[in-house]
PDB file of N, CA and C and ligand atoms in Angstrom:
ATOM      1  N   MET A   2       0.831  -1.201   0.000  1.00 46.00           N
ATOM      2  CA  MET A   2       0.000   0.000   0.000  1.00 46.00           C
ATOM      3  C   MET A   2       0.869   1.256   0.000  1.00 46.00           C
ATOM      4  N   ALA A   3       1.873   1.316   0.910  1.00 48.00           N
ATOM      5  CA  ALA A   3       2.747   2.483   0.961  1.00 48.00           C
ATOM      6  C   ALA A   3       3.561   2.586  -0.321  1.00 48.00           C
ATOM      7  N   THR A   4       3.959   1.460  -0.870  1.00 50.00           N
ATOM      8  CA  THR A   4       4.726   1.454  -2.113  1.00 50.00           C
ATOM      9  C   THR A   4       3.888   2.024  -3.254  1.00 50.00           C
ATOM     10  N   GLU A   5       2.599   1.672  -3.290  1.00 55.00           N
ATOM     11  CA  GLU A   5       1.727   2.203  -4.334  1.00 55.00           C
ATOM     12  C   GLU A   5       1.573   3.716  -4.209  1.00 55.00           C
ATOM     13  N   ALA A   6       1.483   4.233  -2.960  1.00 52.00           N
ATOM     14  CA  ALA A   6       1.340   5.669  -2.753  1.00 52.00           C
ATOM     15  C   ALA A   6       2.586   6.397  -3.244  1.00 52.00           C
ATOM     16  N   ILE A   7       3.759   5.839  -2.959  1.00 52.00           N
ATOM     17  CA  ILE A   7       5.003   6.461  -3.433  1.00 52.00           C
ATOM     18  C   ILE A   7       5.045   6.445  -4.955  1.00 52.00           C
ATOM     19  N   ALA A   8       4.646   5.339  -5.546  1.00 54.00           N
ATOM     20  CA  ALA A   8       4.657   5.248  -7.004  1.00 54.00           C
ATOM     21  C   ALA A   8       3.716   6.278  -7.619  1.00 54.00           C
ATOM     22  N   ASP A   9       2.536   6.466  -7.024  1.00 57.00           N
ATOM     23  CA  ASP A   9       1.591   7.462  -7.530  1.00 57.00           C
ATOM     24  C   ASP A   9       2.161   8.879  -7.411  1.00 57.00           C
ATOM     25  N   ASP A  10       2.854   9.156  -6.291  1.00 52.00           N
ATOM     26  CA  ASP A  10       3.444  10.488  -6.116  1.00 52.00           C
ATOM     27  C   ASP A  10       4.513  10.751  -7.159  1.00 52.00           C
ATOM     28  N   GLN A  11       5.278   9.734  -7.495  1.00 56.00           N
ATOM     29  CA  GLN A  11       6.333   9.912  -8.474  1.00 56.00           C
ATOM     30  C   GLN A  11       5.775  10.128  -9.875  1.00 56.00           C
ATOM     31  N   LEU A  12       4.579   9.572 -10.128  1.00 72.00           N
ATOM     32  CA  LEU A  12       3.965   9.736 -11.435  1.00 72.00           C
ATOM     33  C   LEU A  12       3.250  11.072 -11.570  1.00 72.00           C
ATOM     34  N   GLU A  13       2.929  11.720 -10.429  1.00 89.00           N
ATOM     35  CA  GLU A  13       2.203  12.975 -10.479  1.00 89.00           C
ATOM     36  C   GLU A  13       3.085  14.058 -11.093  1.00 89.00           C
ATOM     37  N   ARG A  14       2.523  14.745 -12.067  1.00 94.00           N
ATOM     38  CA  ARG A  14       3.276  15.788 -12.759  1.00 94.00           C
ATOM     39  C   ARG A  14       3.030  17.119 -12.056  1.00 94.00           C
ATOM     40  N   PRO A  15       4.041  17.988 -12.020  1.00 96.00           N
ATOM     41  CA  PRO A  15       3.856  19.293 -11.385  1.00 96.00           C
ATOM     42  C   PRO A  15       2.891  20.151 -12.194  1.00 96.00           C
ATOM     43  N   ALA A  16       2.204  21.023 -11.483  1.00 97.00           N
ATOM     44  CA  ALA A  16       1.223  21.901 -12.119  1.00 97.00           C
ATOM     45  C   ALA A  16       1.783  23.311 -12.247  1.00 97.00           C
ATOM     46  N   CYS A  17       1.351  23.983 -13.288  1.00 97.00           N
ATOM     47  CA  CYS A  17       1.683  25.393 -13.482  1.00 97.00           C
ATOM     48  C   CYS A  17       0.959  26.195 -12.399  1.00 97.00           C
ATOM     49  N   TRP A  18       1.667  27.113 -11.769  1.00 97.00           N
ATOM     50  CA  TRP A  18       1.074  27.910 -10.699  1.00 97.00           C
ATOM     51  C   TRP A  18       0.153  28.988 -11.239  1.00 97.00           C
ATOM     52  N   CYS A  19       0.085  29.159 -12.533  1.00 96.00           N
ATOM     53  CA  CYS A  19      -0.784  30.177 -13.126  1.00 96.00           C
ATOM     54  C   CYS A  19      -2.073  29.556 -13.655  1.00 96.00           C
ATOM     55  N   CYS A  20      -1.964  28.601 -14.577  1.00 96.00           N
ATOM     56  CA  CYS A  20      -3.163  28.024 -15.201  1.00 96.00           C
ATOM     57  C   CYS A  20      -3.611  26.732 -14.522  1.00 96.00           C
ATOM     58  N   GLY A  21      -2.738  26.109 -13.742  1.00 97.00           N
ATOM     59  CA  GLY A  21      -3.103  24.901 -13.023  1.00 97.00           C
ATOM     60  C   GLY A  21      -2.990  23.614 -13.819  1.00 97.00           C
ATOM     61  N   GLU A  22      -2.610  23.696 -15.071  1.00 97.00           N
ATOM     62  CA  GLU A  22      -2.457  22.493 -15.896  1.00 97.00           C
ATOM     63  C   GLU A  22      -1.196  21.731 -15.470  1.00 97.00           C
ATOM     64  N   ALA A  23      -1.215  20.413 -15.658  1.00 97.00           N
ATOM     65  CA  ALA A  23      -0.058  19.587 -15.320  1.00 97.00           C
ATOM     66  C   ALA A  23       0.924  19.560 -16.482  1.00 97.00           C
ATOM     67  N   PHE A  24       2.212  19.634 -16.158  1.00 97.00           N
ATOM     68  CA  PHE A  24       3.274  19.624 -17.161  1.00 97.00           C
ATOM     69  C   PHE A  24       4.410  18.747 -16.680  1.00 97.00           C
ATOM     70  N   ASP A  25       5.273  18.357 -17.603  1.00 96.00           N
ATOM     71  CA  ASP A  25       6.525  17.724 -17.218  1.00 96.00           C
ATOM     72  C   ASP A  25       7.414  18.803 -16.603  1.00 96.00           C
ATOM     73  N   GLU A  26       8.280  18.389 -15.689  1.00 96.00           N
ATOM     74  CA  GLU A  26       9.118  19.356 -14.979  1.00 96.00           C
ATOM     75  C   GLU A  26       9.928  20.224 -15.942  1.00 96.00           C
ATOM     76  N   HIS A  27      10.454  19.636 -17.009  1.00 96.00           N
ATOM     77  CA  HIS A  27      11.288  20.418 -17.917  1.00 96.00           C
ATOM     78  C   HIS A  27      10.497  21.443 -18.731  1.00 96.00           C
ATOM     79  N   ASP A  28       9.170  21.390 -18.677  1.00 97.00           N
ATOM     80  CA  ASP A  28       8.341  22.364 -19.393  1.00 97.00           C
ATOM     81  C   ASP A  28       7.927  23.541 -18.515  1.00 97.00           C
ATOM     82  N   LEU A  29       8.376  23.561 -17.270  1.00 97.00           N
ATOM     83  CA  LEU A  29       8.045  24.659 -16.359  1.00 97.00           C
ATOM     84  C   LEU A  29       9.272  25.529 -16.130  1.00 97.00           C
ATOM     85  N   SER A  30       9.045  26.838 -16.015  1.00 97.00           N
ATOM     86  CA  SER A  30      10.100  27.781 -15.640  1.00 97.00           C
ATOM     87  C   SER A  30       9.914  28.110 -14.170  1.00 97.00           C
ATOM     88  N   ARG A  31      10.997  27.949 -13.398  1.00 97.00           N
ATOM     89  CA  ARG A  31      10.937  28.181 -11.946  1.00 97.00           C
ATOM     90  C   ARG A  31      11.427  29.588 -11.612  1.00 97.00           C
ATOM     91  N   LEU A  32      10.818  30.198 -10.596  1.00 95.00           N
ATOM     92  CA  LEU A  32      11.244  31.511 -10.148  1.00 95.00           C
ATOM     93  C   LEU A  32      12.525  31.375  -9.347  1.00 95.00           C
ATOM     94  N   GLY A  33      13.416  32.362  -9.479  1.00 95.00           N
ATOM     95  CA  GLY A  33      14.720  32.294  -8.833  1.00 95.00           C
ATOM     96  C   GLY A  33      14.655  32.228  -7.323  1.00 95.00           C
ATOM     97  N   SER A  34      13.962  33.133  -6.687  1.00 97.00           N
ATOM     98  CA  SER A  34      13.909  33.174  -5.226  1.00 97.00           C
ATOM     99  C   SER A  34      12.842  32.261  -4.655  1.00 97.00           C
ATOM    100  N   HIS A  35      11.937  31.788  -5.510  1.00 96.00           N
ATOM    101  CA  HIS A  35      10.867  30.883  -5.065  1.00 96.00           C
ATOM    102  C   HIS A  35      10.787  29.712  -6.050  1.00 96.00           C
ATOM    103  N   PRO A  36      11.734  28.772  -5.964  1.00 95.00           N
ATOM    104  CA  PRO A  36      11.752  27.660  -6.926  1.00 95.00           C
ATOM    105  C   PRO A  36      10.544  26.732  -6.825  1.00 95.00           C
ATOM    106  N   GLU A  37       9.764  26.869  -5.767  1.00 95.00           N
ATOM    107  CA  GLU A  37       8.550  26.056  -5.675  1.00 95.00           C
ATOM    108  C   GLU A  37       7.495  26.512  -6.684  1.00 95.00           C
ATOM    109  N   VAL A  38       7.663  27.733  -7.202  1.00 97.00           N
ATOM    110  CA  VAL A  38       6.708  28.291  -8.160  1.00 97.00           C
ATOM    111  C   VAL A  38       7.219  28.034  -9.580  1.00 97.00           C
ATOM    112  N   GLY A  39       6.409  27.355 -10.373  1.00 97.00           N
ATOM    113  CA  GLY A  39       6.751  27.097 -11.760  1.00 97.00           C
ATOM    114  C   GLY A  39       5.595  27.483 -12.656  1.00 97.00           C
ATOM    115  N   VAL A  40       5.912  28.075 -13.805  1.00 97.00           N
ATOM    116  CA  VAL A  40       4.878  28.439 -14.773  1.00 97.00           C
ATOM    117  C   VAL A  40       5.215  27.820 -16.123  1.00 97.00           C
ATOM    118  N   CYS A  41       4.186  27.511 -16.884  1.00 97.00           N
ATOM    119  CA  CYS A  41       4.358  26.912 -18.204  1.00 97.00           C
ATOM    120  C   CYS A  41       4.749  27.995 -19.212  1.00 97.00           C
ATOM    121  N   ALA A  42       5.115  27.590 -20.409  1.00 94.00           N
ATOM    122  CA  ALA A  42       5.566  28.535 -21.434  1.00 94.00           C
ATOM    123  C   ALA A  42       4.452  29.507 -21.817  1.00 94.00           C
ATOM    124  N   GLY A  43       3.226  29.018 -21.921  1.00 92.00           N
ATOM    125  CA  GLY A  43       2.118  29.893 -22.294  1.00 92.00           C
ATOM    126  C   GLY A  43       1.864  30.961 -21.248  1.00 92.00           C
ATOM    127  N   CYS A  44       1.911  30.582 -19.995  1.00 95.00           N
ATOM    128  CA  CYS A  44       1.687  31.553 -18.918  1.00 95.00           C
ATOM    129  C   CYS A  44       2.885  32.492 -18.789  1.00 95.00           C
ATOM    130  N   ALA A  45       4.100  31.984 -19.026  1.00 95.00           N
ATOM    131  CA  ALA A  45       5.279  32.851 -18.996  1.00 95.00           C
ATOM    132  C   ALA A  45       5.170  33.915 -20.080  1.00 95.00           C
ATOM    133  N   GLN A  46       4.656  33.520 -21.266  1.00 91.00           N
ATOM    134  CA  GLN A  46       4.479  34.498 -22.334  1.00 91.00           C
ATOM    135  C   GLN A  46       3.413  35.528 -21.945  1.00 91.00           C
ATOM    136  N   TRP A  47       2.353  35.068 -21.320  1.00 91.00           N
ATOM    137  CA  TRP A  47       1.291  35.975 -20.869  1.00 91.00           C
ATOM    138  C   TRP A  47       1.839  36.961 -19.834  1.00 91.00           C
ATOM    139  N   LEU A  48       2.638  36.452 -18.895  1.00 94.00           N
ATOM    140  CA  LEU A  48       3.230  37.325 -17.886  1.00 94.00           C
ATOM    141  C   LEU A  48       4.171  38.340 -18.531  1.00 94.00           C
ATOM    142  N   TYR A  49       4.949  37.883 -19.512  1.00 92.00           N
ATOM    143  CA  TYR A  49       5.864  38.782 -20.211  1.00 92.00           C
ATOM    144  C   TYR A  49       5.080  39.898 -20.910  1.00 92.00           C
ATOM    145  N   ARG A  50       3.990  39.526 -21.576  1.00 90.00           N
ATOM    146  CA  ARG A  50       3.184  40.539 -22.277  1.00 90.00           C
ATOM    147  C   ARG A  50       2.603  41.540 -21.281  1.00 90.00           C
ATOM    148  N   ARG A  51       2.143  41.051 -20.150  1.00 91.00           N
ATOM    149  CA  ARG A  51       1.586  41.958 -19.128  1.00 91.00           C
ATOM    150  C   ARG A  51       2.658  42.876 -18.576  1.00 91.00           C
ATOM    151  N   ALA A  52       3.845  42.333 -18.295  1.00 93.00           N
ATOM    152  CA  ALA A  52       4.935  43.137 -17.750  1.00 93.00           C
ATOM    153  C   ALA A  52       5.350  44.210 -18.749  1.00 93.00           C
ATOM    154  N   ARG A  53       5.443  43.845 -20.016  1.00 90.00           N
ATOM    155  CA  ARG A  53       5.849  44.826 -21.014  1.00 90.00           C
ATOM    156  C   ARG A  53       4.767  45.887 -21.190  1.00 90.00           C
ATOM    157  N   ALA A  54       3.496  45.485 -21.181  1.00 89.00           N
ATOM    158  CA  ALA A  54       2.416  46.464 -21.298  1.00 89.00           C
ATOM    159  C   ALA A  54       2.455  47.439 -20.127  1.00 89.00           C
ATOM    160  N   SER A  55       2.762  46.924 -18.946  1.00 90.00           N
ATOM    161  CA  SER A  55       2.860  47.797 -17.778  1.00 90.00           C
ATOM    162  C   SER A  55       4.041  48.746 -17.913  1.00 90.00           C
ATOM    163  N   ALA A  56       5.171  48.222 -18.393  1.00 91.00           N
ATOM    164  CA  ALA A  56       6.360  49.063 -18.545  1.00 91.00           C
ATOM    165  C   ALA A  56       6.154  50.118 -19.629  1.00 91.00           C
ATOM    166  N   GLU A  57       5.330  49.818 -20.639  1.00 89.00           N
ATOM    167  CA  GLU A  57       5.116  50.738 -21.747  1.00 89.00           C
ATOM    168  C   GLU A  57       3.916  51.659 -21.537  1.00 89.00           C
ATOM    169  N   ALA A  58       3.281  51.545 -20.401  1.00 87.00           N
ATOM    170  CA  ALA A  58       2.108  52.399 -20.145  1.00 87.00           C
ATOM    171  C   ALA A  58       2.520  53.857 -20.226  1.00 87.00           C
ATOM    172  N   GLY A  59       1.820  54.610 -21.023  1.00 87.00           N
ATOM    173  CA  GLY A  59       2.102  56.030 -21.163  1.00 87.00           C
ATOM    174  C   GLY A  59       3.123  56.363 -22.228  1.00 87.00           C
ATOM    175  N   THR A  60       3.800  55.365 -22.803  1.00 87.00           N
ATOM    176  CA  THR A  60       4.765  55.640 -23.865  1.00 87.00           C
ATOM    177  C   THR A  60       4.051  55.680 -25.213  1.00 87.00           C
ATOM    178  N   ARG A  61       4.630  56.416 -26.144  1.00 89.00           N
ATOM    179  CA  ARG A  61       4.006  56.552 -27.466  1.00 89.00           C
ATOM    180  C   ARG A  61       5.026  56.307 -28.561  1.00 89.00           C
ATOM    181  N   THR A  62       5.606  55.126 -28.566  1.00 90.00           N
ATOM    182  CA  THR A  62       6.497  54.755 -29.660  1.00 90.00           C
ATOM    183  C   THR A  62       5.695  53.946 -30.665  1.00 90.00           C
ATOM    184  N   PRO A  63       6.160  53.855 -31.923  1.00 89.00           N
ATOM    185  CA  PRO A  63       5.425  53.036 -32.901  1.00 89.00           C
ATOM    186  C   PRO A  63       5.270  51.587 -32.433  1.00 89.00           C
ATOM    187  N   GLY A  64       6.321  51.024 -31.859  1.00 87.00           N
ATOM    188  CA  GLY A  64       6.260  49.640 -31.390  1.00 87.00           C
ATOM    189  C   GLY A  64       5.250  49.448 -30.277  1.00 87.00           C
ATOM    190  N   SER A  65       5.239  50.362 -29.321  1.00 87.00           N
ATOM    191  CA  SER A  65       4.290  50.210 -28.215  1.00 87.00           C
ATOM    192  C   SER A  65       2.862  50.402 -28.700  1.00 87.00           C
ATOM    193  N   SER A  66       2.658  51.262 -29.701  1.00 88.00           N
ATOM    194  CA  SER A  66       1.303  51.460 -30.247  1.00 88.00           C
ATOM    195  C   SER A  66       0.819  50.191 -30.943  1.00 88.00           C
ATOM    196  N   VAL A  67       1.698  49.559 -31.704  1.00 87.00           N
ATOM    197  CA  VAL A  67       1.323  48.309 -32.388  1.00 87.00           C
ATOM    198  C   VAL A  67       1.015  47.228 -31.353  1.00 87.00           C
ATOM    199  N   ARG A  68       1.866  47.116 -30.331  1.00 86.00           N
ATOM    200  CA  ARG A  68       1.636  46.090 -29.296  1.00 86.00           C
ATOM    201  C   ARG A  68       0.338  46.351 -28.537  1.00 86.00           C
ATOM    202  N   ARG A  69       0.018  47.614 -28.258  1.00 87.00           N
ATOM    203  CA  ARG A  69      -1.253  47.923 -27.598  1.00 87.00           C
ATOM    204  C   ARG A  69      -2.432  47.537 -28.483  1.00 87.00           C
ATOM    205  N   GLY A  70      -2.320  47.778 -29.776  1.00 87.00           N
ATOM    206  CA  GLY A  70      -3.394  47.399 -30.700  1.00 87.00           C
ATOM    207  C   GLY A  70      -3.603  45.888 -30.738  1.00 87.00           C
ATOM    208  N   ILE A  71      -2.484  45.160 -30.773  1.00 86.00           N
ATOM    209  CA  ILE A  71      -2.578  43.693 -30.777  1.00 86.00           C
ATOM    210  C   ILE A  71      -3.169  43.204 -29.459  1.00 86.00           C
ATOM    211  N   ALA A  72      -2.727  43.807 -28.361  1.00 85.00           N
ATOM    212  CA  ALA A  72      -3.236  43.390 -27.041  1.00 85.00           C
ATOM    213  C   ALA A  72      -4.725  43.685 -26.919  1.00 85.00           C
ATOM    214  N   ALA A  73      -5.186  44.767 -27.540  1.00 87.00           N
ATOM    215  CA  ALA A  73      -6.616  45.106 -27.484  1.00 87.00           C
ATOM    216  C   ALA A  73      -7.431  44.169 -28.371  1.00 87.00           C
ATOM    217  N   ALA A  74      -6.833  43.728 -29.491  1.00 88.00           N
ATOM    218  CA  ALA A  74      -7.563  42.855 -30.418  1.00 88.00           C
ATOM    219  C   ALA A  74      -7.637  41.413 -29.913  1.00 88.00           C
ATOM    220  N   ARG A  75      -6.618  40.967 -29.187  1.00 87.00           N
ATOM    221  CA  ARG A  75      -6.535  39.566 -28.768  1.00 87.00           C
ATOM    222  C   ARG A  75      -7.768  39.104 -27.975  1.00 87.00           C
ATOM    223  N   PRO A  76      -8.223  39.831 -26.940  1.00 88.00           N
ATOM    224  CA  PRO A  76      -9.425  39.372 -26.219  1.00 88.00           C
ATOM    225  C   PRO A  76     -10.688  39.375 -27.072  1.00 88.00           C
ATOM    226  N   ARG A  77     -10.764  40.309 -28.020  1.00 91.00           N
ATOM    227  CA  ARG A  77     -11.938  40.347 -28.906  1.00 91.00           C
ATOM    228  C   ARG A  77     -11.972  39.104 -29.793  1.00 91.00           C
ATOM    229  N   VAL A  78     -10.809  38.719 -30.308  1.00 89.00           N
ATOM    230  CA  VAL A  78     -10.730  37.518 -31.152  1.00 89.00           C
ATOM    231  C   VAL A  78     -11.127  36.291 -30.337  1.00 89.00           C
ATOM    232  N   ILE A  79     -10.628  36.221 -29.100  1.00 90.00           N
ATOM    233  CA  ILE A  79     -10.920  35.058 -28.245  1.00 90.00           C
ATOM    234  C   ILE A  79     -12.407  35.029 -27.893  1.00 90.00           C
ATOM    235  N   ARG A  80     -12.982  36.209 -27.540  1.00 92.00           N
ATOM    236  CA  ARG A  80     -14.416  36.273 -27.215  1.00 92.00           C
ATOM    237  C   ARG A  80     -15.277  35.829 -28.387  1.00 92.00           C
ATOM    238  N   ALA A  81     -14.852  36.187 -29.586  1.00 92.00           N
ATOM    239  CA  ALA A  81     -15.606  35.801 -30.788  1.00 92.00           C
ATOM    240  C   ALA A  81     -15.417  34.327 -31.129  1.00 92.00           C
ATOM    241  N   GLY A  82     -14.406  33.697 -30.524  1.00 92.00           N
ATOM    242  CA  GLY A  82     -14.172  32.275 -30.759  1.00 92.00           C
ATOM    243  C   GLY A  82     -13.470  31.984 -32.066  1.00 92.00           C
ATOM    244  N   LEU A  83     -12.830  32.988 -32.647  1.00 90.00           N
ATOM    245  CA  LEU A  83     -12.176  32.795 -33.949  1.00 90.00           C
ATOM    246  C   LEU A  83     -11.031  31.791 -33.874  1.00 90.00           C
ATOM    247  N   GLN A  84     -10.425  31.650 -32.686  1.00 88.00           N
ATOM    248  CA  GLN A  84      -9.307  30.713 -32.539  1.00 88.00           C
ATOM    249  C   GLN A  84      -9.751  29.267 -32.698  1.00 88.00           C
ATOM    250  N   ASP A  85     -11.052  29.007 -32.646  1.00 91.00           N
ATOM    251  CA  ASP A  85     -11.560  27.641 -32.794  1.00 91.00           C
ATOM    252  C   ASP A  85     -12.051  27.340 -34.198  1.00 91.00           C
ATOM    253  N   TRP A  86     -12.027  28.332 -35.069  1.00 91.00           N
ATOM    254  CA  TRP A  86     -12.449  28.088 -36.454  1.00 91.00           C
ATOM    255  C   TRP A  86     -11.448  27.151 -37.120  1.00 91.00           C
ATOM    256  N   PRO A  87     -11.908  26.334 -38.055  1.00 90.00           N
ATOM    257  CA  PRO A  87     -11.035  25.302 -38.634  1.00 90.00           C
ATOM    258  C   PRO A  87      -9.731  25.823 -39.239  1.00 90.00           C
ATOM    259  N   VAL A  88      -9.768  26.688 -40.200  1.00 90.00           N
ATOM    260  CA  VAL A  88      -8.543  27.138 -40.876  1.00 90.00           C
ATOM    261  C   VAL A  88      -8.035  28.438 -40.259  1.00 90.00           C
ATOM    262  N   LEU A  89      -8.933  29.392 -40.098  1.00 90.00           N
ATOM    263  CA  LEU A  89      -8.553  30.694 -39.550  1.00 90.00           C
ATOM    264  C   LEU A  89      -8.010  30.553 -38.129  1.00 90.00           C
ATOM    265  N   GLY A  90      -8.616  29.686 -37.339  1.00 90.00           N
ATOM    266  CA  GLY A  90      -8.179  29.497 -35.957  1.00 90.00           C
ATOM    267  C   GLY A  90      -6.752  29.006 -35.872  1.00 90.00           C
ATOM    268  N   ALA A  91      -6.420  28.026 -36.701  1.00 90.00           N
ATOM    269  CA  ALA A  91      -5.045  27.514 -36.689  1.00 90.00           C
ATOM    270  C   ALA A  91      -4.071  28.605 -37.108  1.00 90.00           C
ATOM    271  N   LEU A  92      -4.469  29.413 -38.087  1.00 88.00           N
ATOM    272  CA  LEU A  92      -3.608  30.507 -38.539  1.00 88.00           C
ATOM    273  C   LEU A  92      -3.427  31.545 -37.427  1.00 88.00           C
ATOM    274  N   LEU A  93      -4.519  31.891 -36.747  1.00 87.00           N
ATOM    275  CA  LEU A  93      -4.445  32.887 -35.674  1.00 87.00           C
ATOM    276  C   LEU A  93      -3.587  32.390 -34.508  1.00 87.00           C
ATOM    277  N   ARG A  94      -3.744  31.122 -34.130  1.00 86.00           N
ATOM    278  CA  ARG A  94      -2.943  30.568 -33.025  1.00 86.00           C
ATOM    279  C   ARG A  94      -1.463  30.564 -33.388  1.00 86.00           C
ATOM    280  N   ARG A  95      -1.177  30.215 -34.633  1.00 87.00           N
ATOM    281  CA  ARG A  95       0.216  30.215 -35.073  1.00 87.00           C
ATOM    282  C   ARG A  95       0.776  31.633 -35.096  1.00 87.00           C
ATOM    283  N   LEU A  96      -0.022  32.579 -35.584  1.00 86.00           N
ATOM    284  CA  LEU A  96       0.396  33.973 -35.623  1.00 86.00           C
ATOM    285  C   LEU A  96       0.634  34.509 -34.217  1.00 86.00           C
ATOM    286  N   ASP A  97      -0.210  34.157 -33.282  1.00 84.00           N
ATOM    287  CA  ASP A  97      -0.099  34.671 -31.918  1.00 84.00           C
ATOM    288  C   ASP A  97       1.198  34.236 -31.244  1.00 84.00           C
ATOM    289  N   LYS A  98       1.708  33.075 -31.622  1.00 82.00           N
ATOM    290  CA  LYS A  98       2.976  32.616 -31.035  1.00 82.00           C
ATOM    291  C   LYS A  98       4.130  33.529 -31.424  1.00 82.00           C
ATOM    292  N   HIS A  99       3.992  34.224 -32.554  1.00 81.00           N
ATOM    293  CA  HIS A  99       5.080  35.063 -33.039  1.00 81.00           C
ATOM    294  C   HIS A  99       4.832  36.544 -32.790  1.00 81.00           C
ATOM    295  N   LEU A 100       3.640  36.894 -32.317  1.00 78.00           N
ATOM    296  CA  LEU A 100       3.349  38.300 -32.052  1.00 78.00           C
ATOM    297  C   LEU A 100       3.964  38.715 -30.723  1.00 78.00           C
ATOM    298  N   PRO A 101       4.272  40.001 -30.601  1.00 74.00           N
ATOM    299  CA  PRO A 101       4.850  40.473 -29.336  1.00 74.00           C
ATOM    300  C   PRO A 101       3.852  40.434 -28.200  1.00 74.00           C
TER     301      PRO A 101
HETATM  302 ZN1   ZN B 219       0.308  27.766 -17.240  1.00 67.18          ZN
END
């Protein structure tokens, strides 16, 4: 019984502290001062976008304007469900991986 519990614990995959999904350990990024906290690549990208938007608040460069426009469009696309469309959705998801 105790052996089975240990085996189950070893099989349990760590969860992302942001979205809660389970990942393999090598797919999580750990925080330097708090290594118990790990986030997946998707959540790390989301955090990066939020941090940059916060840092660029009030700036008016061409790059920050484009990024603000993309950030404003992203929730509208998701609300409309376009990411689930057969061809367009795959294109949008692929494009989003390369957008700032
Ligand atoms: Zn996550």
